[in-house]
Coordinates of C-alpha atoms and ligand atoms in Angstrom, one line a residue:
X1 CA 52.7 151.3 -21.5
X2 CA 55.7 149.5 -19.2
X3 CA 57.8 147.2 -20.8
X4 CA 60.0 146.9 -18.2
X5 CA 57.7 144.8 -15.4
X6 CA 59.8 141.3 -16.3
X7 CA 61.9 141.9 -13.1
X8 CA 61.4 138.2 -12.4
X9 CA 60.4 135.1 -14.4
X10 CA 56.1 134.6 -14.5
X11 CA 54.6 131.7 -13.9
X12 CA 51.4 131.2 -15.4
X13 CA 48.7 128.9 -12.9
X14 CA 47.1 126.1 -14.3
X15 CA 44.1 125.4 -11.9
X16 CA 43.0 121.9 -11.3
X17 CA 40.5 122.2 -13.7
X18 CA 42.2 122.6 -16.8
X19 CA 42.2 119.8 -18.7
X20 CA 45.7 119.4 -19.8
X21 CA 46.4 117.1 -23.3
X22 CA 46.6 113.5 -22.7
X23 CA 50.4 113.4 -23.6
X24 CA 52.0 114.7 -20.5
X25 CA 55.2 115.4 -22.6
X26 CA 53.8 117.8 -24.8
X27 CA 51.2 119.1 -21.9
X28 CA 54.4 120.3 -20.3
X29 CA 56.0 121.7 -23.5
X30 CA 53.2 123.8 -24.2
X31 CA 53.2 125.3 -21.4
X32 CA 56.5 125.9 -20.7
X33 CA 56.5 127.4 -24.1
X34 CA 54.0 129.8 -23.2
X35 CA 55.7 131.1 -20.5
X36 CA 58.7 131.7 -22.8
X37 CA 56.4 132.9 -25.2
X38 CA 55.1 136.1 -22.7
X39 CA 58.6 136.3 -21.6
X40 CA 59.9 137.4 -24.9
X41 CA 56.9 140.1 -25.3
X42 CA 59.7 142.3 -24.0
X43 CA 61.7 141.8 -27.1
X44 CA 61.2 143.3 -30.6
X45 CA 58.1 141.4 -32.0
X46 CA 60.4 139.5 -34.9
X47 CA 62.8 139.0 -32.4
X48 CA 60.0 136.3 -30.2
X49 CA 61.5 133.0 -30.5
X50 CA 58.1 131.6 -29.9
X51 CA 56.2 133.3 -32.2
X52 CA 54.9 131.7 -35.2
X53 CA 56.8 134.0 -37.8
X54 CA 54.3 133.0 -40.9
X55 CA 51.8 135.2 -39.1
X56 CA 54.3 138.0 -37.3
X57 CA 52.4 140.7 -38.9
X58 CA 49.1 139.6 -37.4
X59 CA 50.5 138.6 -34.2
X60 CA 52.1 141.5 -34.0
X61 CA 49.0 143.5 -33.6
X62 CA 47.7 141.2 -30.8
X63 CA 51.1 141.5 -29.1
X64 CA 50.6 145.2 -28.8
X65 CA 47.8 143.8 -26.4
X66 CA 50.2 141.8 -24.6
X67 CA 53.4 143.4 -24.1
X68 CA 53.5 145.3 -20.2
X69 CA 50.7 142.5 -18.8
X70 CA 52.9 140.1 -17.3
X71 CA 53.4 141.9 -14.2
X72 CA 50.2 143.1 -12.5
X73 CA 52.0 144.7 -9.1
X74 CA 51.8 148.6 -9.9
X75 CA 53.6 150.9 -7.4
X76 CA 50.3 152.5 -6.0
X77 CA 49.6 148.7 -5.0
X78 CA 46.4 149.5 -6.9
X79 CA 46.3 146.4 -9.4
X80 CA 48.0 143.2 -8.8
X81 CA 46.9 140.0 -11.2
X82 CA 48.4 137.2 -12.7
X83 CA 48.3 134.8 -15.2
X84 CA 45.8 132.2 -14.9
X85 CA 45.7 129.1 -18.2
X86 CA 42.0 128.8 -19.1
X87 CA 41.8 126.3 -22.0
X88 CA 44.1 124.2 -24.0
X89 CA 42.0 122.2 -26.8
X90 CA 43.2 120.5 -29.8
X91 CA 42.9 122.3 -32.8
X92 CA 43.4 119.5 -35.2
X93 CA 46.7 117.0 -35.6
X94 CA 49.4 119.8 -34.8
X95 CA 47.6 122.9 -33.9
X96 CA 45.9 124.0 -30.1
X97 CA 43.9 126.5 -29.4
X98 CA 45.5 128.1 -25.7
X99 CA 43.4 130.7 -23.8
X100 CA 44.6 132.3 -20.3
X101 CA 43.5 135.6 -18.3
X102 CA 44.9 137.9 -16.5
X103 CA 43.0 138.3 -13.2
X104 CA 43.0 139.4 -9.8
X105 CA 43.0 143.4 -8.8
X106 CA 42.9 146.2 -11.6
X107 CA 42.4 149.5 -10.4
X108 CA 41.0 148.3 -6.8
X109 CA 38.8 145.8 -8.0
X110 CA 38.8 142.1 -8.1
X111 CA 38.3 140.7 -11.8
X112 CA 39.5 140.0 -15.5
X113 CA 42.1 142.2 -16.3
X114 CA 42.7 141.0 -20.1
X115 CA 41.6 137.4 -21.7
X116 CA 43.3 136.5 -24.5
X117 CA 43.3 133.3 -27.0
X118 CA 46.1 131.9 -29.3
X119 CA 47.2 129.2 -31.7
X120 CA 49.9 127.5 -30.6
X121 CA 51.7 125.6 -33.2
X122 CA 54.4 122.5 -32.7
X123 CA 57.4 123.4 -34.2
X124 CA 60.8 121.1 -33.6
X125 CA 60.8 120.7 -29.9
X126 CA 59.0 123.5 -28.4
X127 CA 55.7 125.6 -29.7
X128 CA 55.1 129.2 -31.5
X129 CA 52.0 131.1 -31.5
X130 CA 50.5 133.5 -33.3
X131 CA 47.0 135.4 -33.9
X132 CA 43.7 133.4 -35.0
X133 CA 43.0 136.8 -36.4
X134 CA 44.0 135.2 -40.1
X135 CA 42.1 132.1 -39.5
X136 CA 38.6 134.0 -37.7
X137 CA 38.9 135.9 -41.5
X138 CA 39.4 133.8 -44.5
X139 CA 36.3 134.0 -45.3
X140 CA 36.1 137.6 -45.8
X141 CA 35.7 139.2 -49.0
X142 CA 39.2 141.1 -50.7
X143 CA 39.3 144.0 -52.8
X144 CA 42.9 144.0 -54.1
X145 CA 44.2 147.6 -55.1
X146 CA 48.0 146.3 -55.8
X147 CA 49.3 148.7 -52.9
X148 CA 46.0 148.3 -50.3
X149 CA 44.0 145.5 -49.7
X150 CA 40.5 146.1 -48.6
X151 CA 39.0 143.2 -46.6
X152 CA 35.2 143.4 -45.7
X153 CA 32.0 141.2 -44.9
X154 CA 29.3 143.4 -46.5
X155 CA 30.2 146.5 -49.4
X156 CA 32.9 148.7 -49.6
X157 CA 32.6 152.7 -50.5
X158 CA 34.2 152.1 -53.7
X159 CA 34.3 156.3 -54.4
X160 CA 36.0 156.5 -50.4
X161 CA 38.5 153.4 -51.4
X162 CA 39.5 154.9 -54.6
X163 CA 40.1 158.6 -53.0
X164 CA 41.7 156.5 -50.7
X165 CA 44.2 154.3 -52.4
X166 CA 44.9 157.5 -54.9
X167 CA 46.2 159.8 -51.8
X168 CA 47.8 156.8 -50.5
X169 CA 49.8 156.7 -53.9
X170 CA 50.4 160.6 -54.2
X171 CA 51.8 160.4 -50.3
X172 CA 54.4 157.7 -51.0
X173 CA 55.9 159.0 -54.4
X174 CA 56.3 162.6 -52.6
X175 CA 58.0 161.0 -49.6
X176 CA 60.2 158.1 -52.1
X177 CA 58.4 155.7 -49.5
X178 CA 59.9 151.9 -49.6
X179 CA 57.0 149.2 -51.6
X180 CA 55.1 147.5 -49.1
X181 CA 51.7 146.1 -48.9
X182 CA 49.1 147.4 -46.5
X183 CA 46.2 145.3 -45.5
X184 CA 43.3 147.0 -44.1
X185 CA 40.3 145.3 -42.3
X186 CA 36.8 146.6 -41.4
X187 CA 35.3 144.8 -38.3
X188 CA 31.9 146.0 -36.9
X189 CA 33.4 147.5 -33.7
X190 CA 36.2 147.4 -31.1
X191 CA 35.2 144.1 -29.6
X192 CA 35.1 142.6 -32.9
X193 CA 37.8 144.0 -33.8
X194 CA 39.5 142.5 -30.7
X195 CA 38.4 139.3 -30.4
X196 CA 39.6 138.0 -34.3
X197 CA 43.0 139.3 -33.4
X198 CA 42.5 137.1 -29.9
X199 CA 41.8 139.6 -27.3
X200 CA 38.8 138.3 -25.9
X201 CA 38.8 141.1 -23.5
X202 CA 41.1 144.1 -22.4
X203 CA 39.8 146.1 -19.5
X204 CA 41.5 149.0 -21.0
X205 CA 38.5 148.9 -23.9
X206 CA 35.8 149.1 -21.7
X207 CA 33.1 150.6 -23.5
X208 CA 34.8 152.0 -26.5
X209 CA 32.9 151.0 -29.6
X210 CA 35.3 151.8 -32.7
X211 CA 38.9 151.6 -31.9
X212 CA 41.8 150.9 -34.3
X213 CA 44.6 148.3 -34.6
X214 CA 48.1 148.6 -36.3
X215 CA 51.3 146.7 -37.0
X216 CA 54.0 146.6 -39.5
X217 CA 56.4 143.9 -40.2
X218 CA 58.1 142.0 -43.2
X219 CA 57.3 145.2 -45.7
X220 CA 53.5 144.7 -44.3
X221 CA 51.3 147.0 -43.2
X222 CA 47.7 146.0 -41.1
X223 CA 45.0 148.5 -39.9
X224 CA 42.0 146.5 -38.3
X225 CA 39.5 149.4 -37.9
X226 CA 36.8 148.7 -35.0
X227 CA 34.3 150.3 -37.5
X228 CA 32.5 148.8 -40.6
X229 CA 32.9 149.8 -44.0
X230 CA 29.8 152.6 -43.6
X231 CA 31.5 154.7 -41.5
X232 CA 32.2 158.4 -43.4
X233 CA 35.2 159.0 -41.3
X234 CA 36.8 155.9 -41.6
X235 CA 39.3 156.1 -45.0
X236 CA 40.1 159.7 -43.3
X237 CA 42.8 161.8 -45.6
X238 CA 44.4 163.4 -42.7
X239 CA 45.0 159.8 -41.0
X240 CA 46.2 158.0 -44.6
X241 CA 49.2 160.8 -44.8
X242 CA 49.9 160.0 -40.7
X243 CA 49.9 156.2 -41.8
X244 CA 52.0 156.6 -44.8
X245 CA 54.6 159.5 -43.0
X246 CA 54.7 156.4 -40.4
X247 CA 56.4 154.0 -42.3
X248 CA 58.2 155.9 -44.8
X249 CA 60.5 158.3 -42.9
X250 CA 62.0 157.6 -39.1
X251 CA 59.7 158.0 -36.1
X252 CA 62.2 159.2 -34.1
X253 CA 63.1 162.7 -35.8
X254 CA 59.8 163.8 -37.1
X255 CA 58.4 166.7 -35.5
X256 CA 55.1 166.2 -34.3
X257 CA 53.2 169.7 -34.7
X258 CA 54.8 169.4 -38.5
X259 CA 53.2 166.2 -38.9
X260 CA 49.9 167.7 -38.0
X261 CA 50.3 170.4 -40.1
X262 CA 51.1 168.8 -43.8
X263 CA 48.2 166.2 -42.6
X264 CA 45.9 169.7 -42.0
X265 CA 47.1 170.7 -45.6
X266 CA 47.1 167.4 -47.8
X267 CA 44.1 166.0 -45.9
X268 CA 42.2 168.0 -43.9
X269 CA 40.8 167.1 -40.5
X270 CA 37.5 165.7 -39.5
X271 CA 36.4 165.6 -42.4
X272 CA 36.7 169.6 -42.7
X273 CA 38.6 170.5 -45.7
X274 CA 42.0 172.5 -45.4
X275 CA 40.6 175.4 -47.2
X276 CA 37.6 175.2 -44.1
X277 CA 40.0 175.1 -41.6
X278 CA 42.1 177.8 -42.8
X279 CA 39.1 180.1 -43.1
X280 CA 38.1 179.2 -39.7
X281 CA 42.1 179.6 -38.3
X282 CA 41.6 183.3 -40.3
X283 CA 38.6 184.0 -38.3
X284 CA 39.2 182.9 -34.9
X285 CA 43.0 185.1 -34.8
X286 CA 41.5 187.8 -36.1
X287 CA 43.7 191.2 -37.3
X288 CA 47.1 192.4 -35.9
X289 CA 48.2 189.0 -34.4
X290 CA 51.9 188.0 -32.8
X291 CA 52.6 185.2 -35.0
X292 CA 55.8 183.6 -32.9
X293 CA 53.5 183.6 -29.7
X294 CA 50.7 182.4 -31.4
X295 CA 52.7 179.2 -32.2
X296 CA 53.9 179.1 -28.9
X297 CA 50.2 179.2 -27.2
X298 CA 48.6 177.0 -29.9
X299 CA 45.2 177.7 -29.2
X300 CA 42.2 175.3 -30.2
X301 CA 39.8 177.0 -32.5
X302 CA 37.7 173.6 -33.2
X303 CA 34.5 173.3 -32.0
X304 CA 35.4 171.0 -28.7
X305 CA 38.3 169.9 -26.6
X306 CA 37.6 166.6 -28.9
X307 CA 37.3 168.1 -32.1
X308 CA 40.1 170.1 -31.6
X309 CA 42.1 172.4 -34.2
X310 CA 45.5 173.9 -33.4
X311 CA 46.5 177.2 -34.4
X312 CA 50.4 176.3 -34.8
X313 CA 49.2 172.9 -36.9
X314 CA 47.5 175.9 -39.3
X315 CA 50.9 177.8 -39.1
X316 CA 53.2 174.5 -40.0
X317 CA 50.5 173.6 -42.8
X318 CA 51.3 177.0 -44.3
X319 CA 55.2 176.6 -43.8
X320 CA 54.9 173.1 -45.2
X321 CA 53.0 174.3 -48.7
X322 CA 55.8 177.9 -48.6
X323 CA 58.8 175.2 -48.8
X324 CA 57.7 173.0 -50.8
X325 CA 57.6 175.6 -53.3
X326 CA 60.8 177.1 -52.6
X327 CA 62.6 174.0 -52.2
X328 CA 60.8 171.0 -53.5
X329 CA 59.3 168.2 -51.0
X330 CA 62.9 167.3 -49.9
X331 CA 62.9 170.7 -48.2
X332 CA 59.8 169.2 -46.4
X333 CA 61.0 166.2 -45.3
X334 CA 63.9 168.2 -43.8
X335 CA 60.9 170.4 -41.8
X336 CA 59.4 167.1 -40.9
X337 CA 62.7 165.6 -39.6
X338 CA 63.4 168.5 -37.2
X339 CA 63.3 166.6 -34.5
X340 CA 60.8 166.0 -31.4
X341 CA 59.1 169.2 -30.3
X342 CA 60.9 171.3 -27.8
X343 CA 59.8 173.4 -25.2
X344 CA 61.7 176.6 -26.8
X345 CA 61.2 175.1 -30.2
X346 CA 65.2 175.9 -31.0
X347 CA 65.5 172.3 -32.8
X348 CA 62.2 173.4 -35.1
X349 CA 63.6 177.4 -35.7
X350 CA 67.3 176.0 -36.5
X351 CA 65.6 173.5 -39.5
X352 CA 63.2 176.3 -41.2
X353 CA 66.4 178.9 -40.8
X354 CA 68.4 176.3 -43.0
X355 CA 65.6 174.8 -45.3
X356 CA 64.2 178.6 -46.1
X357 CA 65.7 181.0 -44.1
X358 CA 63.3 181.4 -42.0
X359 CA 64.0 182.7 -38.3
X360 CA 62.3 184.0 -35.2
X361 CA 62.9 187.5 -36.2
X362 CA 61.3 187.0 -40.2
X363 CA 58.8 184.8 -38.9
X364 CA 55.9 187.2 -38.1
X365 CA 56.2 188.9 -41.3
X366 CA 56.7 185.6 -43.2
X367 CA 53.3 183.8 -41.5
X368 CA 51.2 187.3 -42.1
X369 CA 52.4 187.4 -45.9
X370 CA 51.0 183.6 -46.2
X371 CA 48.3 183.9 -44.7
X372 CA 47.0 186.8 -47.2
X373 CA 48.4 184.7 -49.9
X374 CA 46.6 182.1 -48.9
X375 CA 43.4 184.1 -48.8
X376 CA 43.3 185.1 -52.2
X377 CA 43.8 181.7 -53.7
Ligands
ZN401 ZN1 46.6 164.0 -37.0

């Protein structure tokens, strides 16, 4: 995504036939608001002067959506849209509901680029918005864990929730994560999904059915799944230790491949178990294998390009479990931390040589003694 299209200020276009609130006065303020609005999408989220910040978390999410759309005029002169006002209605004595597109070329064809729909709030002398997505779901039903809140329309999985919400728990005492609340929604599908948070449309979703929405702010936590409560893969393991990795430790240190490995080991990955995968990982590499360029090809033994399963992911799980023995889970915080994967890998040798000694000339011998430890167990 490009945050950096704000080169100059965007105007939105009010066509004649918007009708505009009687009051002239506020007419213009709301607008002009609006405009300031999309102009601060460039900005930290908490940092929007024009975002309503009783609802940041929420709005948040739907800013996602937002940020990088206010300048349609890509350098291969394949999309060029702007911002056209759709709808202003009064909400009630305070509140208005404001709905503008995006439209004009995408890709090298004329139409709606994204459509999206706010509430817009009068605050002192100027307006705020933020999401309907708390509003389009009040009515939903809760299932309050203490640490997650499930909400939902029809039933819940409660034996999926509570394997759930338990991991969830385990995760965040090994990692000393910070308290914070995570809300978790199940819509039917992506368009669903997008619409309560006020997309009404994002070209970019064309015919995806169940996609997922995050954000995190104020020590809160929302997923709003594009899938309903039925779905098996939904409360995935593997994702709940990326989710709670996410905002416990530092994004900008962790080492990707590592990641994917402790969430191979603690939670599996489509819906294979970790003992599965190792057996399959066994299997596919066969006898007499080069261990250091085995992590450095990473080869996919899944079953498809989609369902993919990486050979050094398999290698980092085993690692991950080895240190955390030897040194506790601090020592595999320290693996995670090694920083973002490098070509040579020199960042992610230099960690395991000080966590656990561990070094490109040991590390054949120490993968092929795991791996018939792990084969016993
Ligand atoms: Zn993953």
């Amino acid at each position: 995504m490009i945050f950096t299209c704000y080169s100059q200020v965007e105007k939105i276009n009010v066509p004649k036939y918007v009708r505009l609130p009687a009051d002239s006065v506020q007419a213009k303020s709301l607008i002009s608001s609006l405009e300031s609005f999309l102009q601060e999408t460039t900005k930290p989220n908490k940092e929007n002067a024009f975002i309503w910040k009783e609802q940041l978390t929420e709005t948040s999410a739907l800013l996602t959506e937002l940020k990088g759309m206010g300048n349609g005029n890509t350098p291969d002169q394949k999309s060029s849209y702007s911002c056209f006002l759709d709808n202003i209605v009064l909400m009630d004595s305070t509140d208005y509901i404001v709905q503008f597109s995006y439209m004009g070329q995408y890709q090298g064809s004329t139409g709606i680029r994204a459509s999206f729909k706010l509430l817009a709030k009068k605050i002192d002398d100027h307006y705020s918005f933020y999401s309907p997505f708390q509003r389009n779901t009040q009515t939903w039903k809760v299932k309050k864990t203490g640490k997650i809140d499930f909400y939902y329309r029809t039933s819940l999985n409660t034996s999926l929730i509570n394997e759930y919400v338990k991991k969830a728990n385990e995760f965040d005492k090994k990692l000393h994560a910070p308290e914070y609340i995570t809300k978790i929604y199940f819509c039917d599908n992506t368009q669903e999904a997008l619409e309560l948070l006020g997309v009404t449309y994002k070209a970019d979703y064309n015919g995806l059915a169940h996609e997922s929405f995050a954000a995190f702010e104020n020590n809160q936590s929302l997923l709003i799944f594009g899938s309903n409560p039925s779905d098996p893969e939904l409360l995935d393991i593997h994702d709940c230790w990326h989710m709670r990795l996410r905002y416990a430790v530092p994004r900008a240190n962790i080492n990707r491949f590592v990641d994917e490995g402790c969430a191979y080991l603690y939670g599996g990955s489509w819906g294979y178990s970790w003992p599965y995968i190792f057996n399959k990982f066994k299997l596919y590499m066969g006898s007499g294998t080069d261990w250091l360029t085995a992590y450095a090809e990473n080869k996919n033994f899944g079953e498809s390009a989609e369902k993919h399963l990486y050979a050094a992911y398999v290698i980092n799980a085993l690692l991950a479990q080895k240190i955390e023995k030897d040194k506790g889970f601090a020592g595999v915080i320290e693996f995670l931390n090694s920083g973002k994967k490098q070509k040579d890998d020199e960042n992610y040798f230099k960690a395991l040589n000080k966590i656990d000694e561990i070094n490109r000339s040991n590390f054949n011998a120490t993968i092929e003694k795991l791996i018939v430890d792990e084969s016993v167990k």
